């Protein structure tokens, strides 16, 4: 057995706080790696500064350091742990690779006798340094786009003169396409070249001839030290070259690639991986292919680490790339490792898929006022969703239903664009909603050839869209009482939701649902099994589809359902869907801990989620995983199939909470806090009545449903006013206004975007201090897990504030009010589980801003700071398994912990960076300080008022 037995202790480097370009996929990779290495009896030490991750959970490693990702921290850890023999930097994205390089340059690994595993320094250098990479491709005879390197402004100008426009500028050593740009016109070149040189840590860019309209593909590879290489997955970008892969709609397996070209691409990828260094681990290779009969292939780049695409490939195939890559880094050969899905074959195999997956990115442009919304080489999306179906059309529909942008799928929901100029503009300048606009264009009658000419999207994809449109047209000629069964089945097989079919026929969703039931058109569940059912799969990882009935010899008819329902008591946990600003990895952390706690209580756990980056969608987190949209129709069918004891909604953020009303209406038990209590907290009128009865102060407020009502209210309430819509997350649409004109403009704008919403107008407490508390309640007892004071004043969204635990200057009188209010509110709302309450403190009076009876963004932060498994306790209380009094709480924290928000403004040059009531941060890190004399605390405190915007 070739495992390297000299390795007794491994340091894993994480990826730090979440930014655009580097999200949860590295929490997933790091968690898998830590588990995989510890299975071998090897000690794991881990460094990561992100408190919201599963990866930094005490149970994940032997020692966890929540420290800044710097060489100073690395030296401290290596001094504390002389037993560390090896470092694995391939699980923490570009951040970990760059830190590993810096430590190597400073001689740190050599000084402490630590060897690098999973990659070698040479491979990082070759793949990151654009010039070296170009030379390597020339040497091994692999075509690349004509390109030259510039490390000065003058050199860049010379290259541009030689190549002519359009051009691409790509900075070296950056992540998520930072600083990269297309240059169409000479006038823009100087500014974009300067930006590229500044973005690169070594001030170097590669300038290459733009391959406009070429098709883009990615391959995910694994290689062992015996030089066995397997290709796990081929991924095709529906969008052509010119849009960052993180912002592209991607499809697996590749759909429009001829077999001959695929074989050529495989050989090239294997040759590239073997030539960049002698290491065992994972790699991601990107290619461009000319859109003509010749299908010329050009290599774009290679990343010697796990990536966003490898998380996607793992979820698409069921092959746990990070887990196997970690074992290979320890010296194992692929043929010695077990296939995790079948448990009976080896890991030296290439998955075959009998289904299609479609990934669609999720953007948050509404948070970046004035941002350029056109998609290009620089990644701008904050998350992604994945749909699994038996056809491209079904997977595409399921992915669009997962996005949570108030669309029911492609078209057929009355929300498409109808303006010709607008449609052409959105197709020409790749827009974030282009996936929907293509459908609108076909509906308007714009020929496929014209759409192809503008977008360069392959005709195969456009014809798939056209088929959907023709089916919609045909169904619209029927009514619900005369729709033929075969048409309804075809619509369901192509992914149309009941809501969409109802829209086509002008009837109710429930009528379509009932018709399906009558006709026996029911969802069936299929296993994601990596081997197209050639071997029996052991992992309970499912997706839904529709099949025509099969008739047996005896005349009985049936459809084949691979999800067998057990007779154990079950609980469903609703996941949080795609990452976005205001709802990130923290809720995935809570869902995973909820699943683990329910399992400890003897329940069979069922997870429903559609985010491919996360630990919650790992095939062995829950007893059963349904990789499905967190969309009513899908959830209801799973619940009817599985018949659980109840559903947990308070761990999946606003996504799960929004479904609570539907669950309640359909008589499905919500475990923990009731729907009525959740609604009471969201409905400002009802909530304020409650506060009045409890004699708890709150800012003067009123509710308005029109601009007229808002202006009248303003006279009673006094400016400045905080305006916000109901039922939103991350402060969406919140603004502080200081006069009637601003108020009117903002209200009109809000009601245009969220029609029929109740707007809340609060008197804004200028200059108040903001604080928040998280607590666990069982309906009778309340335990406050943490009280945090915000460094920024009230008015900056809590997610964008630096928050200190415990508070740093709230007196005993104020603290007592916070504790009393928290307990009173938690009990009055009959909370069972978690609750988060936010306060504004002015003149020693504590006012209530809002209460959220659910897991909050700060729960993982408090759990990490105090070293306590609070979500585990809260879940056991929701299940009625325990009371608060059953737990012995023992929080451990020397000094203070500060939650520091992290922003991704660098992706949006020219955007207003001021902070206000609408959240803009994409992630957070944790900082521990011994006392308030710490320089970093001083720095934060001195800048606290700088960013407040009205």
CSV table of N, CA, C and O in Angstrom, one decimal, residues 362 403-406 499 574-575 580 583 630 632 635 649-650 652-665 670 675 678 682 726-729 732 754 757 854:
chain,number,residue,atom,x,y,z
A,362,UNK,N,-26.3,33.0,-9.5
A,362,UNK,CA,-27.2,33.9,-8.8
A,362,UNK,C,-26.5,35.2,-8.6
A,362,UNK,O,-25.4,35.2,-8.0
A,403,UNK,N,-33.7,29.6,-8.4
A,403,UNK,CA,-33.0,30.9,-8.3
A,403,UNK,C,-33.6,31.8,-7.2
A,403,UNK,O,-32.9,32.7,-6.7
A,404,UNK,N,-34.9,31.6,-6.9
A,404,UNK,CA,-35.6,32.5,-6.0
A,404,UNK,C,-35.5,34.0,-6.4
A,404,UNK,O,-35.1,34.8,-5.6
A,405,UNK,N,-36.0,34.2,-7.6
A,405,UNK,CA,-36.0,35.6,-8.1
A,405,UNK,C,-37.5,35.9,-8.6
A,405,UNK,O,-37.7,36.6,-9.5
A,406,UNK,N,-38.4,35.2,-8.0
A,406,UNK,CA,-39.8,35.3,-8.3
A,406,UNK,C,-40.2,34.9,-9.7
A,406,UNK,O,-41.1,35.5,-10.3
A,499,UNK,N,-47.5,25.7,-11.9
A,499,UNK,CA,-47.9,27.1,-11.9
A,499,UNK,C,-47.8,27.6,-13.4
A,499,UNK,O,-48.6,28.4,-13.8
A,574,UNK,N,-35.3,22.0,5.5
A,574,UNK,CA,-35.3,22.8,4.2
A,574,UNK,C,-34.1,23.7,4.2
A,574,UNK,O,-33.8,24.4,5.1
A,575,UNK,N,-33.3,23.5,3.1
A,575,UNK,CA,-32.1,24.2,2.9
A,575,UNK,C,-32.3,25.7,2.5
A,575,UNK,O,-33.4,26.1,2.3
A,580,UNK,N,-26.6,34.3,-1.4
A,580,UNK,CA,-26.8,35.7,-1.9
A,580,UNK,C,-26.4,36.6,-0.8
A,580,UNK,O,-26.2,36.1,0.4
A,583,UNK,N,-27.9,36.2,2.8
A,583,UNK,CA,-28.2,34.8,3.1
A,583,UNK,C,-27.1,33.9,2.6
A,583,UNK,O,-27.1,33.5,1.4
A,630,UNK,N,-35.8,24.5,-3.9
A,630,UNK,CA,-36.5,24.7,-2.6
A,630,UNK,C,-37.8,25.6,-3.1
A,630,UNK,O,-37.9,26.8,-2.8
A,632,UNK,N,-42.1,25.3,-3.8
A,632,UNK,CA,-43.2,24.6,-3.2
A,632,UNK,C,-43.6,23.3,-3.8
A,632,UNK,O,-43.7,22.3,-3.2
A,635,UNK,N,-41.2,20.5,-3.0
A,635,UNK,CA,-41.1,20.2,-1.6
A,635,UNK,C,-42.4,19.4,-1.2
A,635,UNK,O,-42.3,18.4,-0.5
A,649,UNK,N,-38.0,24.7,9.5
A,649,UNK,CA,-37.9,25.8,8.6
A,649,UNK,C,-37.0,26.9,9.1
A,649,UNK,O,-36.6,27.8,8.4
A,650,UNK,N,-36.6,26.8,10.4
A,650,UNK,CA,-35.9,28.0,11.0
A,650,UNK,C,-34.4,28.0,10.8
A,650,UNK,O,-33.7,28.9,11.3
A,652,UNK,N,-32.9,27.5,7.5
A,652,UNK,CA,-32.6,27.8,6.1
A,652,UNK,C,-32.8,29.2,5.7
A,652,UNK,O,-33.1,29.5,4.6
A,653,UNK,N,-32.7,30.1,6.7
A,653,UNK,CA,-32.9,31.6,6.3
A,653,UNK,C,-34.3,31.9,5.8
A,653,UNK,O,-35.2,31.2,6.0
A,654,UNK,N,-34.4,33.0,5.1
A,654,UNK,CA,-35.6,33.5,4.6
A,654,UNK,C,-36.3,32.5,3.6
A,654,UNK,O,-37.5,32.4,3.4
A,655,UNK,N,-35.4,31.7,2.8
A,655,UNK,CA,-35.9,30.8,1.8
A,655,UNK,C,-36.9,29.8,2.5
A,655,UNK,O,-38.0,29.6,1.9
A,656,UNK,N,-36.4,29.2,3.6
A,656,UNK,CA,-37.3,28.2,4.2
A,656,UNK,C,-38.5,28.9,4.9
A,656,UNK,O,-39.6,28.4,4.9
A,657,UNK,N,-38.2,30.0,5.5
A,657,UNK,CA,-39.3,30.7,6.3
A,657,UNK,C,-40.4,31.1,5.4
A,657,UNK,O,-41.6,31.0,5.8
A,658,UNK,N,-40.1,31.5,4.2
A,658,UNK,CA,-41.2,31.9,3.2
A,658,UNK,C,-42.1,30.8,2.9
A,658,UNK,O,-43.2,31.0,2.5
A,659,UNK,N,-41.7,29.5,3.1
A,659,UNK,CA,-42.5,28.4,2.8
A,659,UNK,C,-43.4,28.0,4.0
A,659,UNK,O,-44.2,27.1,3.8
A,660,UNK,N,-43.1,28.6,5.1
A,660,UNK,CA,-43.8,28.2,6.3
A,660,UNK,C,-45.3,28.4,6.2
A,660,UNK,O,-46.1,27.5,6.6
A,661,UNK,N,-45.8,29.5,5.5
A,661,UNK,CA,-47.2,29.7,5.4
A,661,UNK,C,-47.9,28.6,4.6
A,661,UNK,O,-48.9,28.1,5.0
A,662,UNK,N,-47.2,28.2,3.5
A,662,UNK,CA,-47.8,27.1,2.7
A,662,UNK,C,-47.9,25.8,3.5
A,662,UNK,O,-48.8,25.1,3.4
A,663,UNK,N,-46.8,25.5,4.2
A,663,UNK,CA,-46.8,24.3,5.0
A,663,UNK,C,-47.9,24.3,6.0
A,663,UNK,O,-48.6,23.3,6.1
A,664,UNK,N,-48.1,25.4,6.6
A,664,UNK,CA,-49.1,25.6,7.7
A,664,UNK,C,-50.5,25.4,7.0
A,664,UNK,O,-51.3,24.7,7.6
A,665,UNK,N,-50.7,26.0,5.8
A,665,UNK,CA,-52.0,25.9,5.2
A,665,UNK,C,-52.3,24.5,4.7
A,665,UNK,O,-53.5,24.1,4.7
A,670,UNK,N,-44.9,22.1,11.3
A,670,UNK,CA,-43.6,22.9,11.4
A,670,UNK,C,-43.0,22.6,12.7
A,670,UNK,O,-43.6,22.8,13.8
A,675,UNK,N,-46.0,28.7,12.8
A,675,UNK,CA,-46.1,29.7,11.7
A,675,UNK,C,-46.6,31.0,12.3
A,675,UNK,O,-46.2,32.1,11.9
A,678,UNK,N,-44.0,33.1,13.7
A,678,UNK,CA,-43.1,33.6,12.7
A,678,UNK,C,-43.7,34.8,12.0
A,678,UNK,O,-43.1,35.8,11.8
A,682,UNK,N,-42.9,39.0,11.8
A,682,UNK,CA,-42.7,39.7,10.5
A,682,UNK,C,-43.7,40.8,10.3
A,682,UNK,O,-43.4,41.8,9.7
A,726,UNK,N,-41.9,44.7,4.0
A,726,UNK,CA,-42.0,43.5,4.9
A,726,UNK,C,-41.4,42.3,4.2
A,726,UNK,O,-41.3,42.3,3.0
A,727,UNK,N,-41.2,41.3,5.0
A,727,UNK,CA,-40.7,40.0,4.5
A,727,UNK,C,-39.6,40.0,3.5
A,727,UNK,O,-39.6,39.5,2.4
A,728,UNK,N,-38.5,40.7,3.9
A,728,UNK,CA,-37.3,40.7,3.1
A,728,UNK,C,-36.1,40.3,3.9
A,728,UNK,O,-36.2,40.4,5.1
A,729,UNK,N,-35.0,40.0,3.3
A,729,UNK,CA,-33.8,39.5,4.0
A,729,UNK,C,-32.7,40.4,3.6
A,729,UNK,O,-32.6,40.9,2.5
A,732,UNK,N,-33.1,44.3,2.2
A,732,UNK,CA,-33.3,44.6,0.8
A,732,UNK,C,-34.4,45.8,0.8
A,732,UNK,O,-35.4,45.7,1.3
A,754,UNK,N,-41.8,45.7,-5.7
A,754,UNK,CA,-42.5,44.7,-4.9
A,754,UNK,C,-43.9,45.1,-4.7
A,754,UNK,O,-44.3,45.7,-3.7
A,757,UNK,N,-46.7,45.4,-1.5
A,757,UNK,CA,-46.0,45.2,-0.2
A,757,UNK,C,-46.4,46.2,0.8
A,757,UNK,O,-46.7,47.4,0.5
A,854,UNK,N,-35.7,32.7,14.3
A,854,UNK,CA,-35.0,31.7,13.4
A,854,UNK,C,-33.5,31.8,13.7
A,854,UNK,O,-33.0,32.7,14.4
